Amino acid sequence: MVTEMLPVVLVHGGAGQIPKERSQMSTSGVCSAARSGYLVLQGGGSSMDAVVEAVTQLENNPSFNAGCGSVLNITGEVEMDAIVMDGKTLASGAVSAVRNIANPVQLARLVMEKTSHACLTAEGASKFARSMGVPEVPQESLITDYSRMRWKKNLVPDANPVECQMGKMGTVGAVAVDAEGNVACATSTGGMLNKMEGRVGDTPCIGSGGYADNLVGAVSTTGHGETIMKVTLARLILFHMEQGQSAEAASDLGLAYMKSRVGGIGGVVTVDPKGNWAPRFSSLQMAWAAAQNDTLHYGLYTGEHFTQAIDDPH
Amino acid sequence: MSAVLVVHGGAWAIPEELAQASVDGVKTAAREGSSVLRSGGSAMAAVEAAVRALEDNAVFNAGHGATLNIDGEVELDAMIMDGKTLASGAVSSVKDIANPVSLARAVMEKTSHAMLTGRGANLFAESIGFSTVPADSLVSEFERKEWELRKKYMKGVAEDFKLKLAHDTVGAVALDCAGNVACATSTGGIRNKMVGRVGDSPIIGCGGYADNLIGAVSCTGHGESILKVTLARLILSHIERGKSVSEASQLSLQTMGDRVQGAGGAIVVSPSGEWAATFTTERMAWAAVEHDVLWFGLEPNEKQKEMLHQ
C-alpha cells in the first residue's frame, strides 16, 4: 500500500493464450507503451495524455489488435472501436466501427473534447474525423499478413474464431493516475476476429470496455467482448472498490463473477486514485506493463511480476 | 408475485400540446405489454411488444416520429436485455427500420454478438428478411418542422435540453410469471445530433440493464449524462446494497444531477415485483400494469389509476 501517491501508468496488450512466438513481441510492446506513457507523466502531462499516448503506441504496433494489426471482420476489412474516459469530469469519448484511420483512441478523445457527444459510430465517426483533419489511411496500411492469415483460416465453416482469437491478438488499453490525482482510462481494439460487419463489442461501451472516476479509480478491460458487456465489467470492478475492496481484490471479484455467471474469461488493468494498481486476468496470460517511481514492472503469465529500472533497456 | 410491466415515453418538459397524447400512448403500450404477460408470455416478449407500440406512435422519439439528426435523417438506437441470461441485443445508428427494438432482439437471438451498428446493422436486417421502410415514412411533420427551425437558428444540444424542448426516448421493463425480468429502450436520439451520434439508449448498463438477481431498468433523459454515470447499472448497484427500487432510482438520479448536472428518469422492476417510475425532469409520461390495475402519471408525484378492463 503506497502512503504517498505515486503517479502510474499501467497498460495491457490483451488477455488470452499468446503463443510463444508472439509473447516476446507482446511483452516488449507493452513495456514500450508503458515507458511512453510514463514519460508523458514525468513531463507534467495528465493521466488522459498518458493513456492516450500509451494506447497510440499500441495501435501503431502491428503486434496488437488495435489500429495497425487489427483483426479483420468477416469481409476482410478493418473496423475499430475505442474509448477514453476522464475520471475528473466523467466525460468520455468513444468511436465504434470506424474505418481508415490510424489512431481510433485519438479520435475518441476528439469526440470527447470537440463535440457535445460521447460516442460517434461508423460513417458519422469518419465524417467527424475528416472535419477534424484526421488523415484517412488506406485499409492496407492497417492490415498485416498475420491478421489476413487469421481471417482466412477462420473462414472455414467449423472454425472457432473466439477461441482462435483469445490473446493472440489482444485489445489494448491503459489506465493512469497523474500527479494531481486524476485518473483516466483508454481502450482500443479491432474487435472480434471475423466479426459481422458493424459488430460492436465492449470496448467503446462506457462501463464495459473501461470506466474512470476520480472518486474510485479507473479500469480498462480485455477479453471476450460480449461476455464483458453482460457484466459491465469495468463498472462492476469499481462498484467493489467503492465498497472498500482494493484494486486487486475488486478486479479478481469482477473477473470471478464473469467466469461463474456467464462463463467468460478476460483481463483488466485497474488503478485507484492513490496510485495502487493491479493487472489481473482469468485467462492463461495477459501482456501487461506498468511504470511508477522510475521502475518498470511487467508480466505475462499469472503470478509473473518482473521489475527493472525504467531506463534499463528491455 | 404477479407479473409487472412498466413503460416510459421519455423524461423531459413535455409541452401541453403533447401531454395527453403522451399519456394515452404509454397507457396503450402498457396494455399491449401486459396482455403478453397475462397470456403467459415472457418478460422479453412483453417489453418488446410495449416498445414496439411506442415506436409505432409518432408522438414519441423512437421509430416513427423519431427526431432528426443534423442532416435531416432518422438514425435509430435500441437495446433489449434478458435478465435470465444477461444476454442483450442492441443496434445503433440504424436507418429505415420501423421497429429497432425487434432488430435488437434479432441481434441477440440470431447472432453471436450483442451489438451491431450502422450499415452492418442494416445488412444484418436484410440478411434475415427484416422489413425496411422508406426513410420518409419515419419522419413526422412535427419533427420535420422542428429540424427546419433548428437549422435556421443552429441551437446546440445542451441548450436544447436546457430549453426543455428535447424530445425523448421510450422504454419498458417487465417481470413475468416465471420470475424473469427484461428491459428494452429505443430512441431517435437527440434532435440535430451529429451524424452517427450514439447516446445511452443502446449501451448496456446505461440505457438499460436487466438481471434476474437484482431487477431491470430502462432510462431516459440527457443521454451523455446517463452515460457518464452508467445510470441503469448504478440504480441496480444500490438495489444490490439493499435500497428499495424507489430509493435506488432517486439516489442515482440525484448523483447524476449533482455530479454531471444531468436530468432524466428511470423505470425499475425488481424480481419480487416492486416497481418505480422516477424522474428529475419536469415531466415523464409513464404507465404500469400490476394486478389488473393500470397506473400512470405525467407530473412529479402524480400516480393515477384505472382498472385495466374498463
XYZ file of C-alpha atoms in Angstrom:
624
model
C 0.000 0.000 0.000
C 1.572 3.305 -1.036
C 1.420 6.012 1.596
C 2.361 8.747 -0.812
C 0.531 8.962 -4.109
C 2.859 7.985 -6.903
C 1.704 8.587 -10.465
C 1.498 5.442 -12.516
C 0.578 4.235 -15.967
C -0.466 0.610 -16.432
C -1.077 -0.923 -19.841
C -2.328 -4.221 -21.227
C -1.998 -5.787 -24.640
C -4.722 -8.397 -24.446
C -5.745 -11.378 -22.337
C -5.735 -14.954 -23.553
C -3.271 -17.507 -24.701
C -0.426 -15.838 -26.504
C 1.636 -18.349 -28.449
C 5.328 -18.457 -27.573
C 6.443 -16.987 -30.853
C 4.405 -13.859 -30.200
C 4.939 -13.425 -26.487
C 8.207 -11.536 -26.831
C 6.586 -9.009 -29.168
C 3.671 -8.569 -26.784
C 5.885 -8.057 -23.762
C 8.215 -5.592 -25.439
C 5.219 -3.769 -26.912
C 3.514 -3.161 -23.588
C 6.810 -2.201 -21.918
C 7.481 0.334 -24.618
C 3.971 1.754 -24.304
C 4.250 1.990 -20.517
C 7.528 3.840 -20.843
C 5.991 6.307 -23.293
C 3.044 6.922 -21.007
C 5.381 7.433 -18.090
C 7.457 9.986 -19.974
C 4.275 11.953 -20.512
C 3.501 11.904 -16.773
C 7.056 12.892 -15.922
C 6.790 15.796 -18.326
C 3.765 17.080 -16.427
C 1.181 15.540 -18.713
C -2.218 14.468 -17.440
C -3.376 10.899 -16.927
C -5.522 11.360 -20.068
C -2.430 12.388 -22.050
C -0.565 9.360 -20.690
C -3.199 6.744 -21.512
C -3.769 8.171 -24.983
C -0.025 8.130 -25.647
C 0.355 4.552 -24.397
C -2.589 3.291 -26.412
C -1.455 5.212 -29.506
C 1.841 3.317 -29.296
C -0.001 0.022 -29.085
C -2.270 0.972 -32.010
C 0.815 1.771 -34.083
C 2.407 -1.545 -33.108
C 1.258 -4.194 -35.607
C 1.508 -6.948 -32.980
C -1.683 -5.875 -31.272
C -5.328 -5.997 -32.224
C -5.791 -2.241 -32.429
C -5.092 0.281 -35.157
C -2.479 -1.332 -37.361
C -2.643 -5.079 -36.805
C -6.367 -5.069 -36.071
C -8.251 -8.295 -36.740
C -10.384 -8.369 -39.870
C -14.163 -8.589 -39.972
C -15.942 -11.268 -41.990
C -15.469 -9.359 -45.260
C -11.749 -8.931 -44.645
C -11.888 -5.296 -43.591
C -10.824 -3.368 -40.501
C -13.434 -1.726 -38.260
C -12.183 -0.310 -34.980
C -13.607 0.693 -31.602
C -12.065 2.877 -28.895
C -12.923 4.756 -25.718
C -11.297 7.269 -23.404
C -12.672 8.474 -20.094
C -11.638 11.305 -17.787
C -12.085 10.491 -14.122
C -12.234 14.134 -13.125
C -15.328 15.092 -15.080
C -16.667 11.626 -16.020
C -16.527 12.860 -19.606
C -15.816 10.216 -22.185
C -15.316 9.888 -25.891
C -15.794 6.787 -27.993
C -15.879 5.637 -31.592
C -17.296 2.374 -32.881
C -16.881 0.616 -36.218
C -14.632 3.361 -37.557
C -12.549 2.739 -40.656
C -9.433 4.040 -42.330
C -7.798 5.954 -39.513
C -4.570 5.052 -37.756
C -5.460 6.020 -34.188
C -9.020 5.490 -33.033
C -8.057 6.357 -29.440
C -7.156 9.854 -30.564
C -10.400 10.207 -32.464
C -12.251 9.065 -29.343
C -10.523 11.816 -27.411
C -11.547 14.362 -30.051
C -15.163 13.225 -29.710
C -14.916 13.952 -26.001
C -13.190 17.294 -26.348
C -14.608 18.776 -29.513
C -18.226 17.665 -29.548
C -21.100 17.694 -27.102
C -21.450 13.943 -27.627
C -19.811 10.885 -26.091
C -19.862 8.383 -28.943
C -19.837 8.502 -32.725
C -20.196 5.455 -34.934
C -19.280 4.269 -38.404
C -19.834 6.837 -41.166
C -20.541 9.554 -38.639
C -17.217 8.912 -36.933
C -15.412 9.109 -40.276
C -17.215 12.294 -41.179
C -16.118 13.816 -37.889
C -12.539 12.612 -38.424
C -12.452 14.385 -41.784
C -13.830 17.572 -40.227
C -11.003 17.426 -37.667
C -8.371 16.975 -40.343
C -7.546 13.446 -39.200
C -5.796 11.801 -42.147
C -7.591 8.986 -43.875
C -5.341 5.954 -44.287
C -5.780 3.100 -46.743
C -7.176 -0.197 -45.381
C -3.961 -1.905 -46.449
C -1.890 0.148 -44.015
C -3.847 -1.351 -41.119
C -3.815 -4.964 -42.318
C -0.902 -7.274 -41.509
C -0.046 -10.631 -43.059
C -0.794 -12.178 -39.691
C -4.286 -10.704 -39.451
C -5.046 -11.686 -43.024
C -3.826 -15.218 -42.390
C -6.001 -15.498 -39.260
C -9.010 -14.200 -41.178
C -8.607 -16.728 -43.968
C -8.139 -19.569 -41.509
C -11.401 -18.677 -39.763
C -13.492 -18.535 -42.907
C -13.873 -22.328 -42.874
C -17.245 -23.439 -41.534
C -16.059 -25.252 -38.421
C -13.664 -22.561 -37.279
C -13.928 -21.120 -33.781
C -12.818 -17.538 -34.105
C -13.440 -16.672 -30.448
C -11.102 -19.349 -29.244
C -8.663 -18.637 -32.022
C -8.535 -15.008 -31.093
C -8.041 -15.073 -27.359
C -4.716 -13.493 -26.580
C -3.130 -13.976 -29.924
C -4.479 -10.693 -30.995
C -5.379 -8.586 -27.998
C -7.402 -5.467 -27.380
C -5.141 -2.838 -25.844
C -5.714 -0.436 -23.025
C -4.251 1.700 -20.301
C -5.120 3.366 -17.009
C -3.187 6.075 -15.219
C -3.102 8.403 -12.240
C -1.270 11.687 -12.633
C 0.435 13.978 -10.139
C -2.850 15.774 -9.474
C -4.624 12.550 -8.582
C -6.717 12.464 -11.743
C -7.433 9.033 -13.172
C -8.146 8.112 -16.775
C -8.604 5.050 -18.953
C -8.326 4.266 -22.638
C -9.124 1.084 -24.592
C -8.804 0.333 -28.292
C -9.465 -2.673 -30.493
C -10.081 -4.088 -33.934
C -12.730 -6.231 -32.241
C -13.515 -9.900 -32.731
C -11.835 -11.980 -35.399
C -14.174 -12.444 -38.396
C -16.927 -10.484 -36.695
C -20.042 -9.464 -38.577
C -19.808 -6.098 -40.263
C -20.747 -3.401 -37.777
C -20.269 -5.617 -34.748
C -19.536 -3.538 -31.663
C -18.034 -5.195 -28.581
C -17.391 -3.944 -25.088
C -14.551 -1.596 -25.891
C -16.448 1.604 -26.779
C -19.253 0.925 -24.277
C -18.720 3.002 -21.175
C -18.716 0.798 -18.082
C -17.745 -2.281 -20.085
C -14.548 -1.521 -22.042
C -13.461 0.994 -19.451
C -14.503 3.471 -16.781
C -12.745 6.170 -14.794
C -13.871 8.106 -11.746
C -11.565 10.224 -9.583
C -13.527 9.170 -6.511
C -12.934 5.461 -7.096
C -10.403 4.542 -9.787
C -10.026 3.539 -13.413
C -10.280 0.254 -15.310
C -9.560 -0.925 -18.850
C -10.725 -4.397 -19.867
C -9.851 -7.092 -22.395
C -11.330 -10.486 -23.227
C -14.430 -11.757 -24.960
C -16.369 -8.571 -25.604
C -19.899 -9.943 -25.489
C -19.184 -11.513 -22.090
C -17.599 -8.388 -20.649
C -20.714 -6.476 -21.691
C -23.015 -8.900 -19.860
C -21.494 -7.946 -16.540
C -20.391 -4.368 -17.404
C -17.013 -5.480 -16.075
C -15.241 -2.127 -15.643
C -18.126 -0.601 -13.697
C -18.560 -3.789 -11.665
C -14.952 -3.698 -10.500
C -15.316 -0.064 -9.477
C -18.508 -0.832 -7.533
C -16.415 -3.271 -5.475
C -13.767 -0.622 -4.935
C -16.468 1.818 -3.815
C -17.363 -0.778 -1.206
C -13.798 -0.813 0.110
C -12.114 -3.547 -1.914
C -8.578 -2.958 -3.130
C -7.861 -2.621 -6.851
C -6.556 -6.188 -6.872
C -9.380 -7.762 -4.885
C -12.055 -5.868 -6.789
C -10.566 -6.933 -10.117
C -10.446 -10.563 -9.023
C -14.031 -10.402 -7.779
C -15.215 -8.936 -11.085
C -13.352 -11.490 -13.177
C -14.512 -14.393 -10.978
C -18.095 -13.230 -11.298
C -17.796 -13.009 -15.060
C -16.485 -16.564 -15.112
C -19.080 -18.057 -12.823
C -22.116 -16.168 -14.050
C -21.539 -16.146 -17.796
C -18.549 -18.401 -18.388
C -16.202 -15.759 -19.740
C -12.542 -15.063 -19.138
C -10.583 -11.905 -19.633
C -8.264 -9.414 -18.029
C -8.188 -5.932 -16.594
C -5.827 -3.201 -15.558
C -7.077 -1.259 -12.579
C -5.783 1.723 -10.660
C -7.072 3.681 -7.668
C -6.651 7.439 -7.108
C -3.848 6.772 -4.615
C -1.691 5.081 -7.219
C -2.315 1.469 -6.191
C -2.557 -0.675 -9.290
C -3.305 -4.230 -10.347
C -3.110 -6.162 -13.611
C -5.409 -9.172 -13.143
C -6.646 -11.828 -15.514
C -8.557 -15.108 -15.517
C -7.012 -16.235 -18.790
C -3.677 -18.024 -19.006
C -1.832 -14.858 -19.867
C -2.117 -11.118 -20.250
C 0.718 -8.969 -21.523
C 0.953 -6.008 -19.150
C 3.427 -3.383 -18.036
C 3.394 -0.568 -15.502
C 5.682 2.362 -14.864
C 5.794 4.004 -11.453
C 8.518 5.575 -9.348
C 11.108 5.131 -12.089
C 10.503 1.403 -12.119
C 9.166 -0.690 -14.975
C 7.018 -3.674 -13.972
C 5.772 -6.291 -16.399
C 4.492 -9.800 -16.746
C 2.684 -12.279 -18.953
C 1.699 -15.414 -17.011
C -0.281 -15.395 -13.760
C 1.980 -14.611 -10.864
C 4.735 -13.119 -13.006
C 5.994 -9.756 -11.889
C 9.334 -8.638 -13.251
C 10.861 -5.291 -12.445
C 13.712 -3.233 -13.743
C 14.788 0.375 -13.633
C 12.771 2.307 -16.164
C 15.848 3.426 -18.043
C 17.308 -0.043 -18.439
C 16.946 -1.297 -21.990
C 14.393 -4.110 -22.196
C -45.775 -12.390 -7.034
C -47.584 -11.347 -10.131
C -46.298 -10.108 -13.445
C -45.496 -6.400 -13.759
C -44.912 -4.156 -16.736
C -43.746 -0.537 -16.637
C -43.235 1.755 -19.614
C -41.991 5.292 -20.129
C -42.328 7.626 -23.060
C -39.496 9.976 -22.220
C -38.399 12.288 -19.423
C -38.414 15.928 -20.478
C -40.526 19.055 -20.279
C -43.350 17.558 -22.303
C -45.302 20.509 -23.684
C -49.038 20.845 -23.163
C -49.860 20.046 -26.754
C -48.220 16.623 -26.451
C -49.210 15.828 -22.859
C -52.486 13.979 -23.458
C -51.152 12.042 -26.439
C -48.098 11.026 -24.420
C -50.158 9.729 -21.527
C -52.537 7.912 -23.888
C -49.550 6.461 -25.714
C -47.875 4.990 -22.629
C -51.182 3.585 -21.394
C -51.758 1.848 -24.711
C -48.220 0.467 -24.708
C -48.610 -0.753 -21.119
C -51.823 -2.533 -22.067
C -50.105 -4.195 -25.052
C -47.155 -5.361 -22.995
C -49.202 -6.581 -20.077
C -51.518 -8.617 -22.269
C -48.426 -10.553 -23.384
C -47.610 -11.221 -19.723
C -51.178 -12.169 -18.897
C -51.249 -14.823 -21.586
C -48.087 -16.334 -20.097
C -45.635 -14.581 -22.374
C -42.072 -13.831 -21.331
C -40.727 -10.571 -19.953
C -38.666 -10.282 -23.159
C -41.747 -10.595 -25.368
C -43.630 -8.127 -23.179
C -41.019 -5.374 -23.259
C -40.599 -5.841 -26.992
C -44.357 -5.527 -27.557
C -44.611 -2.442 -25.355
C -41.672 -0.693 -27.001
C -42.943 -1.578 -30.485
C -46.210 0.143 -29.613
C -44.241 3.242 -28.564
C -42.032 3.116 -31.678
C -45.155 2.959 -33.862
C -46.616 6.008 -32.137
C -45.311 9.155 -33.814
C -45.726 11.243 -30.671
C -42.624 9.574 -29.191
C -38.998 9.925 -30.214
C -38.462 6.340 -31.369
C -39.180 4.562 -34.638
C -41.960 6.617 -36.222
C -41.710 10.208 -35.138
C -38.051 9.968 -34.224
C -36.140 13.193 -34.109
C -33.815 14.096 -37.000
C -30.030 14.349 -36.983
C -28.146 17.369 -38.300
C -28.504 16.118 -41.878
C -32.263 15.780 -41.504
C -32.217 11.990 -41.347
C -33.532 9.443 -38.855
C -30.890 7.266 -37.157
C -32.172 4.900 -34.504
C -30.720 3.203 -31.437
C -32.277 0.411 -29.369
C -31.412 -2.285 -26.879
C -33.075 -5.236 -25.176
C -31.753 -7.382 -22.340
C -32.750 -10.704 -20.818
C -32.302 -10.817 -17.057
C -32.138 -14.604 -17.030
C -29.010 -14.999 -19.134
C -27.689 -11.417 -19.148
C -27.773 -11.690 -22.940
C -28.548 -8.472 -24.756
C -29.011 -7.176 -28.250
C -28.544 -3.644 -29.485
C -28.443 -1.612 -32.653
C -27.076 1.889 -33.075
C -27.427 4.385 -35.875
C -29.701 2.140 -37.923
C -31.851 3.550 -40.729
C -35.136 2.710 -42.394
C -36.248 0.293 -39.690
C -39.639 0.913 -38.117
C -39.014 -1.255 -35.035
C -35.378 -1.149 -33.964
C -36.221 -2.929 -30.684
C -37.150 -6.009 -32.695
C -33.953 -5.770 -34.704
C -32.047 -5.517 -31.419
C -33.771 -8.698 -30.260
C -32.775 -10.396 -33.519
C -29.139 -9.402 -32.909
C -29.366 -11.086 -29.537
C -31.107 -14.233 -30.738
C -29.715 -14.737 -34.224
C -26.079 -13.699 -33.910
C -23.233 -14.386 -31.522
C -22.896 -10.642 -30.989
C -24.549 -8.139 -28.669
C -24.478 -5.001 -30.777
C -24.451 -4.035 -34.450
C -24.092 -0.533 -35.799
C -24.757 1.484 -38.938
C -24.589 -0.215 -42.272
C -23.666 -3.538 -40.638
C -26.910 -3.485 -38.681
C -28.854 -2.771 -41.856
C -27.044 -5.552 -43.747
C -27.975 -7.952 -40.969
C -31.605 -6.838 -41.157
C -31.577 -7.549 -44.878
C -29.972 -10.944 -44.365
C -32.807 -12.095 -42.118
C -35.545 -10.579 -44.245
C -36.319 -7.904 -41.659
C -38.575 -5.385 -43.323
C -37.315 -1.920 -44.069
C -39.438 1.151 -44.634
C -38.782 4.238 -46.733
C -36.790 6.803 -44.732
C -39.503 9.421 -45.148
C -42.161 7.239 -43.584
C -40.456 7.553 -40.183
C -40.384 11.346 -40.300
C -43.309 13.153 -38.675
C -44.458 16.604 -39.698
C -43.638 17.852 -36.204
C -40.029 16.669 -36.421
C -39.532 17.978 -39.950
C -40.699 21.425 -38.792
C -38.514 21.278 -35.667
C -35.478 20.352 -37.762
C -36.050 23.236 -40.108
C -36.396 25.622 -37.156
C -33.172 24.359 -35.584
C -31.303 24.561 -38.853
C -32.316 28.180 -39.050
C -31.179 29.021 -35.545
C -28.365 26.439 -35.103
C -29.023 25.754 -31.461
C -26.755 23.243 -29.743
C -27.678 20.076 -27.909
C -27.065 21.362 -24.392
C -29.111 24.461 -24.983
C -31.802 22.305 -26.456
C -32.157 20.353 -23.283
C -31.996 23.423 -21.131
C -34.673 24.956 -23.283
C -36.588 21.819 -22.445
C -37.701 21.209 -25.966
C -35.849 17.938 -26.454
C -37.992 15.054 -27.456
C -37.157 11.766 -25.770
C -36.591 8.029 -25.590
C -39.039 5.185 -24.860
C -38.598 2.068 -22.787
C -40.120 -0.778 -20.815
C -39.253 -3.191 -18.034
C -41.130 -6.339 -17.110
C -41.317 -9.194 -14.653
C -43.060 -12.294 -15.962
C -44.786 -15.093 -14.112
C -41.665 -17.265 -14.365
C -39.766 -14.643 -12.378
C -37.681 -13.374 -15.287
C -37.022 -9.690 -15.807
C -36.209 -7.849 -19.011
C -35.729 -4.307 -20.268
C -35.883 -2.536 -23.612
C -35.089 1.037 -24.679
C -35.445 2.720 -28.060
C -34.765 6.208 -29.399
C -34.103 8.505 -32.314
C -31.565 10.277 -30.111
C -31.091 13.995 -29.581
C -32.543 16.471 -32.051
C -29.949 17.734 -34.521
C -27.352 15.308 -33.235
C -24.199 14.809 -35.268
C -24.388 12.047 -37.844
C -23.591 8.772 -36.098
C -24.053 10.121 -32.581
C -24.803 7.285 -30.194
C -26.349 8.116 -26.817
C -27.070 5.972 -23.798
C -30.036 4.022 -25.132
C -28.275 1.102 -26.842
C -25.404 0.941 -24.334
C -25.744 -1.874 -21.831
C -25.675 -0.572 -18.272
C -26.645 2.907 -19.383
C -29.892 2.912 -21.383
C -30.940 -0.273 -19.664
C -29.870 -3.373 -17.763
C -31.657 -6.494 -16.582
C -30.551 -9.149 -14.123
C -32.872 -11.734 -12.585
C -30.932 -11.439 -9.337
C -31.469 -7.693 -8.949
C -34.013 -6.177 -11.327
C -34.482 -4.421 -14.647
C -34.114 -0.746 -15.532
C -34.789 1.446 -18.560
C -33.556 5.045 -18.561
C -34.407 8.266 -20.341
C -33.094 11.825 -20.258
C -29.904 13.533 -21.350
C -28.007 10.685 -22.963
C -24.498 11.961 -22.434
C -25.219 12.407 -18.702
C -26.739 8.950 -18.369
C -23.590 7.514 -19.977
C -21.313 9.321 -17.517
C -22.871 7.612 -14.532
C -23.911 4.330 -16.238
C -27.328 5.099 -14.797
C -29.098 1.731 -15.223
C -26.263 -0.212 -13.638
C -25.890 2.419 -10.900
C -29.546 2.067 -9.904
C -29.168 -1.709 -9.717
C -25.982 -1.418 -7.643
C -27.996 0.467 -4.988
C -30.679 -2.221 -5.034
C -27.932 -4.838 -4.605
C -26.899 -2.994 -1.476
C -30.382 -3.091 -0.016
C -32.098 0.054 -1.261
C -35.685 -0.066 -2.463
C -36.367 0.413 -6.173
C -37.597 3.888 -5.425
C -34.691 4.950 -3.225
C -32.176 3.448 -5.651
C -33.705 5.432 -8.519
C -33.833 8.684 -6.569
C -30.269 8.342 -5.265
C -28.910 7.605 -8.721
C -30.760 10.438 -10.426
C -29.548 12.697 -7.632
C -25.964 11.614 -8.320
C -26.445 12.325 -11.999
C -27.759 15.779 -11.175
C -25.032 16.574 -8.649
C -22.033 15.188 -10.478
C -22.791 15.931 -14.089
C -25.764 18.306 -13.997
C -27.939 15.938 -15.964
C -31.652 15.298 -15.588
C -33.618 12.227 -16.580
C -35.861 9.401 -15.486
C -35.903 5.675 -14.927
C -38.355 2.833 -14.592
C -37.401 -0.153 -12.482
C -38.870 -3.525 -11.568
C -37.419 -5.972 -9.032
C -37.648 -9.772 -9.175
C -40.150 -9.626 -6.317
C -42.447 -7.283 -8.189
C -41.633 -3.891 -6.681
C -41.567 -1.178 -9.290
C -40.967 2.544 -9.573
C -41.131 5.337 -12.141
C -38.889 8.215 -11.104
C -37.695 11.391 -12.825
C -35.902 14.667 -12.219
C -37.191 16.426 -15.332
C -40.393 18.472 -15.400
C -42.435 15.540 -16.634
C -42.226 11.919 -17.652
C -45.081 10.023 -19.272
C -45.194 6.569 -17.724
C -47.613 3.725 -17.132
C -47.536 0.422 -15.284
C -49.746 -2.634 -15.050
C -49.869 -4.842 -11.987
C -52.700 -6.987 -10.671
C -55.143 -5.766 -13.333
C -54.587 -2.162 -12.306
C -53.222 0.381 -14.772
C -51.178 3.102 -13.092
C -49.954 6.171 -14.942
C -48.567 9.633 -14.487
C -47.009 12.674 -16.083
C -46.304 15.274 -13.411
C -43.954 14.727 -10.453
C -45.594 12.645 -7.714
C -48.622 12.040 -9.889
C -49.898 8.489 -9.730
C -53.320 7.842 -11.164
C -55.025 4.503 -11.503
C -57.669 2.812 -13.580
C -58.892 -0.717 -13.624
C -57.278 -2.445 -16.591
C -60.541 -3.592 -18.104
C -62.803 -0.610 -18.273
